[in-house]
Structures are given as structure tokens and as C-alpha cells.
Tab-separated table of C-alpha atoms and ligand atoms in Angstrom:
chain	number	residue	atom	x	y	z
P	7	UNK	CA	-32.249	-1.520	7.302
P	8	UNK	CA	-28.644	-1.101	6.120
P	9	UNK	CA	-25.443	-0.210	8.166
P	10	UNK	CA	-23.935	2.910	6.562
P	11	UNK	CA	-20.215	2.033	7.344
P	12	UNK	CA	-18.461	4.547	9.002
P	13	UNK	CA	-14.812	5.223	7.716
P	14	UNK	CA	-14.222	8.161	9.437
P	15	UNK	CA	-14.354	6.046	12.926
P	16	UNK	CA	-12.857	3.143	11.465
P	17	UNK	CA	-9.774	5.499	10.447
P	18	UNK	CA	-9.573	7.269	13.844
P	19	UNK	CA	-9.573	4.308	15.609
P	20	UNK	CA	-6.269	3.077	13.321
P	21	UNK	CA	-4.812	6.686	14.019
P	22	UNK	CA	-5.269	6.197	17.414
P	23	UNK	CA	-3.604	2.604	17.163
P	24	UNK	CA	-0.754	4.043	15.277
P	25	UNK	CA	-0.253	7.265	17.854
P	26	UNK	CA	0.439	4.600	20.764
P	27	UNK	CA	3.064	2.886	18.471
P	28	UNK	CA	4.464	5.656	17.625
P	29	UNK	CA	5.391	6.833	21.094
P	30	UNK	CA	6.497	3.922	22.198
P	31	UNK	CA	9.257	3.500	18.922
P	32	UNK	CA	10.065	6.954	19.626
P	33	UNK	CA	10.848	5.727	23.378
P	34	UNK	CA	12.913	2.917	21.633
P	35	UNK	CA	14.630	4.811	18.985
P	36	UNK	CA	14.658	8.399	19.483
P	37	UNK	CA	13.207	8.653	16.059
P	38	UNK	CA	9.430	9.108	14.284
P	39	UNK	CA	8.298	7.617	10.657
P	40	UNK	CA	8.598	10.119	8.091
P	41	UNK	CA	6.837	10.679	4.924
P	42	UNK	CA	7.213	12.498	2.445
P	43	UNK	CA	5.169	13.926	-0.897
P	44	UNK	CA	5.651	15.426	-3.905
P	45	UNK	CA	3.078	17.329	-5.320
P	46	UNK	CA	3.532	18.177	-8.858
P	47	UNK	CA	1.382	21.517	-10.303
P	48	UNK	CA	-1.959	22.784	-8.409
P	49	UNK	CA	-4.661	20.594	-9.425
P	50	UNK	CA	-7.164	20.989	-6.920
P	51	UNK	CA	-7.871	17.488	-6.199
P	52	UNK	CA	-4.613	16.543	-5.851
P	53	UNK	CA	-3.778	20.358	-3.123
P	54	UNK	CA	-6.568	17.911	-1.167
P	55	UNK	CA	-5.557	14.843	-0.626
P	56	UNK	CA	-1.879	15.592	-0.270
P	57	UNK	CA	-2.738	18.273	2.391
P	58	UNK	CA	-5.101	15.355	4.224
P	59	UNK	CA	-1.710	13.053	3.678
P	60	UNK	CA	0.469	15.526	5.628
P	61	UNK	CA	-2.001	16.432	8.328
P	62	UNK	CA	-2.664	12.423	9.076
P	63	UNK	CA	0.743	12.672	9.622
P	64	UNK	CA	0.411	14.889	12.224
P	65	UNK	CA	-2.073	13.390	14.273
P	66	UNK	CA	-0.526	10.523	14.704
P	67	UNK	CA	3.371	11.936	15.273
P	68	UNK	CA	5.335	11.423	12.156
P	69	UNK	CA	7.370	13.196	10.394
P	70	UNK	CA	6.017	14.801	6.628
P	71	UNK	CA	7.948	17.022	4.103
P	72	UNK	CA	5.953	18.295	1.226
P	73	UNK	CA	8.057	18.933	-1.918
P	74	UNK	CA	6.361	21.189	-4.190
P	75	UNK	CA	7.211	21.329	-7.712
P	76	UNK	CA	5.981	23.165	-11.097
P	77	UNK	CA	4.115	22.538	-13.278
P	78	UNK	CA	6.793	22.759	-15.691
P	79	UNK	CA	9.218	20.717	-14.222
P	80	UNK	CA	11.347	18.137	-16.388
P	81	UNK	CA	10.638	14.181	-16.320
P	82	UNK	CA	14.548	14.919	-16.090
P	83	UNK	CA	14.486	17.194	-12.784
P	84	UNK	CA	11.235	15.113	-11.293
P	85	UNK	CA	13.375	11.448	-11.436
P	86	UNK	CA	16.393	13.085	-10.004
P	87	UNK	CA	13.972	14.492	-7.021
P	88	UNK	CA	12.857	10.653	-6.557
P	89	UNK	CA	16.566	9.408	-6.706
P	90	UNK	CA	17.673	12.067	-4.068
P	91	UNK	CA	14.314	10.890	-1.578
P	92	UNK	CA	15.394	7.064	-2.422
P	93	UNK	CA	19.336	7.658	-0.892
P	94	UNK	CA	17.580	10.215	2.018
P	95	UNK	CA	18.172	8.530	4.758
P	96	UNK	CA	16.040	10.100	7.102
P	97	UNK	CA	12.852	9.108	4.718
P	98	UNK	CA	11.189	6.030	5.294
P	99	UNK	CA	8.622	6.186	2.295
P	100	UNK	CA	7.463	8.749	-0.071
P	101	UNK	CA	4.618	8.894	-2.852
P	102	UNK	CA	4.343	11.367	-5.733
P	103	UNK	CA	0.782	12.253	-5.942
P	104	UNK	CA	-0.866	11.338	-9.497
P	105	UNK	CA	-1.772	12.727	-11.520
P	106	UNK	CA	1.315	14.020	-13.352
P	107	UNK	CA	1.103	16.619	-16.395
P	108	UNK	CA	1.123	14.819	-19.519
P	109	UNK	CA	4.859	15.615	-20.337
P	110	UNK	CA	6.441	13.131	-17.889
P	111	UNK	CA	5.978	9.463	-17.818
P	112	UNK	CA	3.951	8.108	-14.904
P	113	UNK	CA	5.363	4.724	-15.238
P	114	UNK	CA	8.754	5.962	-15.317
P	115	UNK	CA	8.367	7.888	-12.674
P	116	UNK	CA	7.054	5.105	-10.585
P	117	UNK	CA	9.363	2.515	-11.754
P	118	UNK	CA	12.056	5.161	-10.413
P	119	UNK	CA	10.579	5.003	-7.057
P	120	UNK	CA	12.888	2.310	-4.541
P	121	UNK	CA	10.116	-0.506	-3.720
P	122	UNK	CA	11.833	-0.152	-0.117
P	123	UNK	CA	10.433	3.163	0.151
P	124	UNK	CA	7.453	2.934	-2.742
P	125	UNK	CA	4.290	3.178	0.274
P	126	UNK	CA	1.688	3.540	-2.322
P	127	UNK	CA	2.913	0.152	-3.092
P	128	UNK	CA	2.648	0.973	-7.162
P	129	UNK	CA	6.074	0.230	-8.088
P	130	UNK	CA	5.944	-3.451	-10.416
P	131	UNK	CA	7.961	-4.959	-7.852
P	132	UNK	CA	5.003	-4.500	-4.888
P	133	UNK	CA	2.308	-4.947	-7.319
P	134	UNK	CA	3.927	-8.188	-8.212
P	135	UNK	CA	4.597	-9.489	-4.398
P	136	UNK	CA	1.101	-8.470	-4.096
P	137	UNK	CA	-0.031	-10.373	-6.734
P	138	UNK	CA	1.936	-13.856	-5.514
P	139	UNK	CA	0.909	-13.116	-2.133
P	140	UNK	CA	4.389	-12.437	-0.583
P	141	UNK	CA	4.959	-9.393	2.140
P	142	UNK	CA	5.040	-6.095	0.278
P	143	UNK	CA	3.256	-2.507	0.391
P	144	UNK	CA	-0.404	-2.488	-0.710
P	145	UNK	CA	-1.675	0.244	-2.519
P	146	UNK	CA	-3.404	2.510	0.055
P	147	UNK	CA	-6.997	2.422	-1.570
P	148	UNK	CA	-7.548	-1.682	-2.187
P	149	UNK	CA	-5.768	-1.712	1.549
P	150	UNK	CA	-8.390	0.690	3.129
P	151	UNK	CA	-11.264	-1.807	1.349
P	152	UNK	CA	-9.697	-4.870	2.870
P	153	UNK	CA	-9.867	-3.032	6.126
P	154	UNK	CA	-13.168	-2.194	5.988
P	155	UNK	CA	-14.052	-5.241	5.005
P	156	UNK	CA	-12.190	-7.032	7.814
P	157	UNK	CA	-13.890	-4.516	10.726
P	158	UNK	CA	-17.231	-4.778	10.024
P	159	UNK	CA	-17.153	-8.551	9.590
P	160	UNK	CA	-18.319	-8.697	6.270
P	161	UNK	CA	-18.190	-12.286	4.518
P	162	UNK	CA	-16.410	-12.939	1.332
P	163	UNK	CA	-15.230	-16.467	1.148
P	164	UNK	CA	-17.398	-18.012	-1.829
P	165	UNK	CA	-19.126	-14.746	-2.151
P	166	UNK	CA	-19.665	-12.912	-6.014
P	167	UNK	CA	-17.449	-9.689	-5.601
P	168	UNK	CA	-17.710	-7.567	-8.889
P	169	UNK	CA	-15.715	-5.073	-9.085
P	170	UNK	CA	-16.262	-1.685	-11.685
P	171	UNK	CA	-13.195	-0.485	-13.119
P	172	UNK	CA	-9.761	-1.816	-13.975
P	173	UNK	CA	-7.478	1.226	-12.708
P	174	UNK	CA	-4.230	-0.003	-11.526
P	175	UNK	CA	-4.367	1.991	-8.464
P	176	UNK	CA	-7.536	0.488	-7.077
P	177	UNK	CA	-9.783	-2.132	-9.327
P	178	UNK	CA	-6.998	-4.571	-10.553
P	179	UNK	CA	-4.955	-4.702	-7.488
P	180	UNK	CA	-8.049	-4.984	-5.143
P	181	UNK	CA	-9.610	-7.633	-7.105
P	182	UNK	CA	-6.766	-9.852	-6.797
P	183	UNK	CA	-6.776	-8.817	-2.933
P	184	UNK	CA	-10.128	-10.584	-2.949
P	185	UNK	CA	-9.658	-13.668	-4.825
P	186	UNK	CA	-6.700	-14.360	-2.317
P	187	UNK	CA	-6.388	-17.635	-0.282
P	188	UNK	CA	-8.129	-16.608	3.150
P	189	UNK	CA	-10.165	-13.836	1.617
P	190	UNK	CA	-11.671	-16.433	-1.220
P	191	UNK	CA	-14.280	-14.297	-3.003
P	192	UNK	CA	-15.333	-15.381	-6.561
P	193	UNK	CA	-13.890	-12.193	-8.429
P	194	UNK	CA	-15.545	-10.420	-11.594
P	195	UNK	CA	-13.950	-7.282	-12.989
P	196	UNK	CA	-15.828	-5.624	-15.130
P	197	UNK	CA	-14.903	-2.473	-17.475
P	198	UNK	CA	-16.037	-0.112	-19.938
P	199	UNK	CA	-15.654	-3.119	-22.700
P	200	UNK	CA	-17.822	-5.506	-20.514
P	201	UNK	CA	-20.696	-6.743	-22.555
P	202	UNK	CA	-24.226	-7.140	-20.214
P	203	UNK	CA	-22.381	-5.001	-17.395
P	204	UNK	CA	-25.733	-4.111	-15.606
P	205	UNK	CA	-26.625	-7.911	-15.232
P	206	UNK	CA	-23.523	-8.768	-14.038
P	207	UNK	CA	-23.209	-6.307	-11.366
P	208	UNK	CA	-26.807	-7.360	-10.526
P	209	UNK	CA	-25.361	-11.260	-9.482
P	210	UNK	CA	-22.881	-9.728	-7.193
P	211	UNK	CA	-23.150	-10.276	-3.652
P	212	UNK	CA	-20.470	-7.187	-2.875
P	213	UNK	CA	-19.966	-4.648	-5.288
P	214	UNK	CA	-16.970	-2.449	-5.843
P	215	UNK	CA	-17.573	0.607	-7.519
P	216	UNK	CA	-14.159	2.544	-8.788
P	217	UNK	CA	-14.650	3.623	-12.492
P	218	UNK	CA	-14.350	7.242	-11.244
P	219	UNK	CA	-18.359	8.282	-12.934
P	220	UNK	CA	-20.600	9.516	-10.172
P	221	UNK	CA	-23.830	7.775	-9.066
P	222	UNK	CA	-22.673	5.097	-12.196
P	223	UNK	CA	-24.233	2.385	-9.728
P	224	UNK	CA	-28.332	2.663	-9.885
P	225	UNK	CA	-31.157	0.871	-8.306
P	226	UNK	CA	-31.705	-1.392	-10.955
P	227	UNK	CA	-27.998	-3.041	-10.545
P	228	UNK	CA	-28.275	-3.765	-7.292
P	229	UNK	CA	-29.346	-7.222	-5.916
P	230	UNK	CA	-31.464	-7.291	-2.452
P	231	UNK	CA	-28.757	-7.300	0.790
P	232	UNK	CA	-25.642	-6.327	-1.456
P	233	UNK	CA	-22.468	-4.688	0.162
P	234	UNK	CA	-21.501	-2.387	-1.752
P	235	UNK	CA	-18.242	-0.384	-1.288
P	236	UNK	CA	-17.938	3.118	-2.902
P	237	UNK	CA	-14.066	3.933	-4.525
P	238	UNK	CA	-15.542	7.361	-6.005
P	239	UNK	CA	-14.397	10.620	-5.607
P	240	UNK	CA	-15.179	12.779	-8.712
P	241	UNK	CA	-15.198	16.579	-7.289
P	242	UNK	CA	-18.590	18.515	-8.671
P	243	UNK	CA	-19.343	22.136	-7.889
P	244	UNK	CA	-21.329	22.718	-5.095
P	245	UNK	CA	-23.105	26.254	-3.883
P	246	UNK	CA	-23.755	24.617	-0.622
P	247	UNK	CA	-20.318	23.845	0.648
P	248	UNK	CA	-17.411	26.327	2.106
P	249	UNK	CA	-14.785	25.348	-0.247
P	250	UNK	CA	-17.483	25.214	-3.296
P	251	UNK	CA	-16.642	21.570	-4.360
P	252	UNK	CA	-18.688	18.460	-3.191
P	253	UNK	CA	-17.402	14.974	-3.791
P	254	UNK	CA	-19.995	12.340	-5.706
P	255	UNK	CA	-19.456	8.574	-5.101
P	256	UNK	CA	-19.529	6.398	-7.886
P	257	UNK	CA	-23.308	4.779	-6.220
P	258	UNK	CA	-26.586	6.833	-6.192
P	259	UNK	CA	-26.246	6.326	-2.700
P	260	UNK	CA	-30.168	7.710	-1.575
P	261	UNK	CA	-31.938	5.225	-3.986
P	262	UNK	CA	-29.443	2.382	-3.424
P	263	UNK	CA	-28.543	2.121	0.296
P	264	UNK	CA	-32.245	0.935	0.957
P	265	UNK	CA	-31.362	-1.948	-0.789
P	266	UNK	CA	-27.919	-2.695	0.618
P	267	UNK	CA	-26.985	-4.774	3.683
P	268	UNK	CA	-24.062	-2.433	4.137
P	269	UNK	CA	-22.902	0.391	2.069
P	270	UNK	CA	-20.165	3.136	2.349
P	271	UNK	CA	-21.048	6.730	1.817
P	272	UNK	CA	-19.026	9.662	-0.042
P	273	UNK	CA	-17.357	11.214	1.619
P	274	UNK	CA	-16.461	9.571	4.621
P	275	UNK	CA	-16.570	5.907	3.716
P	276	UNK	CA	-13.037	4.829	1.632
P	277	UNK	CA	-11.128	7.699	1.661
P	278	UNK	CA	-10.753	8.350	5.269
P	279	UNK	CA	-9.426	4.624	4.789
P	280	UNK	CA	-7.233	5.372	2.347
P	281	UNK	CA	-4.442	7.776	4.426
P	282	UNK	CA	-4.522	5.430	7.387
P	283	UNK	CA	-3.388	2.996	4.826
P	284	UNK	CA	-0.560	5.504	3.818
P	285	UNK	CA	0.504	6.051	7.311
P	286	UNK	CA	0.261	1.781	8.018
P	287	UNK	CA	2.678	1.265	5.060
P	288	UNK	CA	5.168	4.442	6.115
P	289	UNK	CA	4.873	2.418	9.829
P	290	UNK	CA	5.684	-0.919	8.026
P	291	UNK	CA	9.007	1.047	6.085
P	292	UNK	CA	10.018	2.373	9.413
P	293	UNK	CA	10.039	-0.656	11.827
P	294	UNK	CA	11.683	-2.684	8.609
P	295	UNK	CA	14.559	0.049	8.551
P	296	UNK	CA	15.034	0.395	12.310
Z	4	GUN	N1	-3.873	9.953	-6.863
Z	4	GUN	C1	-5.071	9.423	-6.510
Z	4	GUN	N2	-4.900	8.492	-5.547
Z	4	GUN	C2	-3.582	8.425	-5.294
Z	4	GUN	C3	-2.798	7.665	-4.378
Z	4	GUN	O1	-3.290	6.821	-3.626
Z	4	GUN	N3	-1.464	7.913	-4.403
Z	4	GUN	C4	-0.901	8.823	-5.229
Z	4	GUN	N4	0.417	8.977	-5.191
Z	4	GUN	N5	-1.599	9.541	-6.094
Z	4	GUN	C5	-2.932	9.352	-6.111
């Protein structure tokens, strides 16, 4: 039998924790956290999670301000948005929701980001601090994992963690998470130029799937009593659901979780995980600025 970890109750029970902590730094300074997010174009995907983002927000009693721009907005006019949230005083953190069209410069754009107030934690300067193990903002994804991790107990000192995919938002930073002193996994990252990938993924003893191709992760890769945590979100067309989208995980979860000592599903495993991080690091911003 396998334990289907549940990220939706993992994630309330964090909201709930941050709600009480909220209230009482309200009590203490008459002020809430507040995020905010800038949501460049329509893309579906993105309408999603942002609208999740500011609804988290919510629940637990911050403060959110969407800022909606075109589509065809300037590199020009979108850096001089981020400038005027990095000198707004009444912001404690802000993200800008990726993807961006492809006429402005991600990197630029997060490079223009303050690291004081960078909560997805991708500015250089956090991913570095990460990386060295000093106090900074971990990216919200690799920081939900760790969570996870943490909650249910899971061991990973001397354990084989592979991990699929090399994105900078999730696979690099979160294997370096693992190899850390204190978490001490034996890391593998593997990508799409990985020779003998399957066999590889076979040895590990927790798998981390984020290359962003659904049910990449079959039967056949999977060792007896793996953990296997599932990063994937890649929105297919469904007939069956309200909104007519269904999200895939990166695993073939039916024919793999029989296998598995514990597994996360899709939806409802990481990404649940993911905001809570969000609101942790906008909580972290606001205690260091008050
Ligand atoms: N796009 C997909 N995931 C993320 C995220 O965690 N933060 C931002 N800003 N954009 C994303």
C-alpha cells in the first residue's frame, strides 16, 4: 500500500498557521503582509495560478493587489512597474508571474526585482544565498517539496534523489535544497541530454519529476517503495471538468502509485504547496521590515 500525500491538508494546515500569526502582528502593528502580482497578457495558466495567489491571500488576511498589464506592454514600461513596487512602501514582496511574451527579457526583468522584496526567491542574489546556504527566499515550488518532505517524515539523508528536469524555477534550485547539510540526499539531475535516463531514474530511492511532459514517469522507471514527488502541471483539455481543462502530472500516477511508498497526486499534491510557500516568504518580508 502507498500513502497518497495529501497537499491540500498539508497547505491548509500552514494557512491556518499563518491566519493565527497574522492576527496577532496585526494586534502588534496595526498592519497585514501584502503581496502583490503582476500578471502580464491572458494566458490561461498563468489567469490560474495568479487568481489562486490572490485568494490564498485572502484566507489567511493579507493584503494582495493584482496589476494587470497587456500584452503589449514595453520591457521599458514593465521594469519601471517593478521599480515603482520595489520603492512602495506599503509592499512587502511581489512576483511577476512567468511566463512573459517573448519581447521582454525574463532575466532582466527578474534581475530588476529588489531581492528584499523578490518572494519567488528567483532574483541571482536569493538563488545564490540559497545555493551557500545563507537565509534568503526560496523559490515557492522546491520550498513546498521540502515541506512535504519534512511533514510526512520522509528520509533523505544518504538516500538516491533523482531529480527530472533542470528548470531554474524548480529542478536546479531543489536539487541543491536536497544535497544540503541536514537534508544530505545523494543528488542526480537528470535532463533531456542525460544518456541511460530510464536506468537512472530506476536507482532512485525518491524521484522528482518536473520536466513539465505528462505521465513522462512510467512503471518501468520506478524502483519497488520509491517516493516519488510530482512537479507537473501541463493543462490538457478535458470534457469532464467545469472549466474544460484538467491538469496531468508529470507520473502515470494509476500504474505507478502501486509501486510507490509515497507518491503525490495532480492536482492536489505540490501545487497546493506551492502558494503557502508564497504566502511563508511574503510573512518572512513582512516581520523582516516591521
Ligand atoms: N510561473 C510558474 N510558476 C511560477 C512561480 O512560482 N512564480 C512566478 N512568478 N511565475 C511562475
Amino acid at each position: 500500500m502507498y500513502t497518497k500525500i495529501d497537499g491540500k491538508k498539508i497547505s491548509s494546515d500552514i494557512k491556518l498557521e499563518i491566519a493565527e500569526e497574522v492576527k496577532n502582528l496585526k494586534e502588534k502593528t496595526g498592519k497585514e503582509p501584502h503581496l502583490a502580482a503582476v500578471l502580464v497578457g491572458h494566458d490561461g495558466a498563468s489567469e490560474t495560478y495568479v487568481s489562486h495567489k490572490v485568494k490564498a491571500c485572502e484566507q489567511v488576511g493579507f493584503k494582495s493587489t493584482l496589476v494587470r498589464m497587456e500584452d503589449s506592454v514595453s520591457e521599458e514600461e514593465l521594469l519601471s512597474k517593478v521599480d515603482e513596487l520595489n520603492n512602495d512602501d506599503s509592499i512587502d514582496g511581489f512576483i511577476v508571474q512567468l511566463p512573459l511574451p517573448d519581447h521582454i527579457s525574463e532575466d532582466k526583468v527578474i534581475e530588476a526585482v529588489d531581492p528584499a522584496k523578490d518572494v519567488d526567491g528567483f532574483h541571482p542574489v536569493n538563488l545564490g544565498k540559497m545555493t551557500i546556504g545563507l537565509p534568503s527566499f526560496i523559490p515557492a515550488t522546491p520550498s513546498g517539496i521540502m515541506e512535504l518532505i519534512k511533514r510526512y517524515e520522509i528520509e533523505t539523508s544518504g538516500k538516491n534523489c533523482v531529480v527530472i528536469g533542470r528548470s531554474n524555477i524548480v529542478g536546479r534550485p531543489v536539487s541543491i535544497l536536497l544535497s544540503k547539510k541536514g537534508v544530505d540526499a545523494t543528488v542526480t539531475l537528470v535532463h533531456s541530454r542525460t544518456k541511460n535516463l530510464e536506468e537512472t531514474v530506476r536507482r532512485a530511492d525518491i524521484i522528482i519529476a518536473a520536466i513539465g511532459i505528462p505521465e513522462f514517469v512510467k512503471e518501468s522507471m520506478v524502483s519497488d517503495g520509491a517516493v516519488i514527488i510530482d512537479v507537473g502541471t501541463t493543462r490538457v483539455k478535458s470534457d469532464k471538468t467545469k472549466s474544460g481543462w484538467k491538469l496531468k502530472g508529470d507520473v502515470d500516477f494509476d500504474n505507478v502509485a502501486p509501486k510507490c511508498s509515497f507518491i503525490t497526486p495532480v492536482p492536489g499534491g505540490v501545487g497546493p504547496m506551492t502558494i503557502v510557500s508564497l504566502l511563508q516568504n511574503t510573512l518572512q518580508s513582512f516581520r523582516q521590515r516591521n
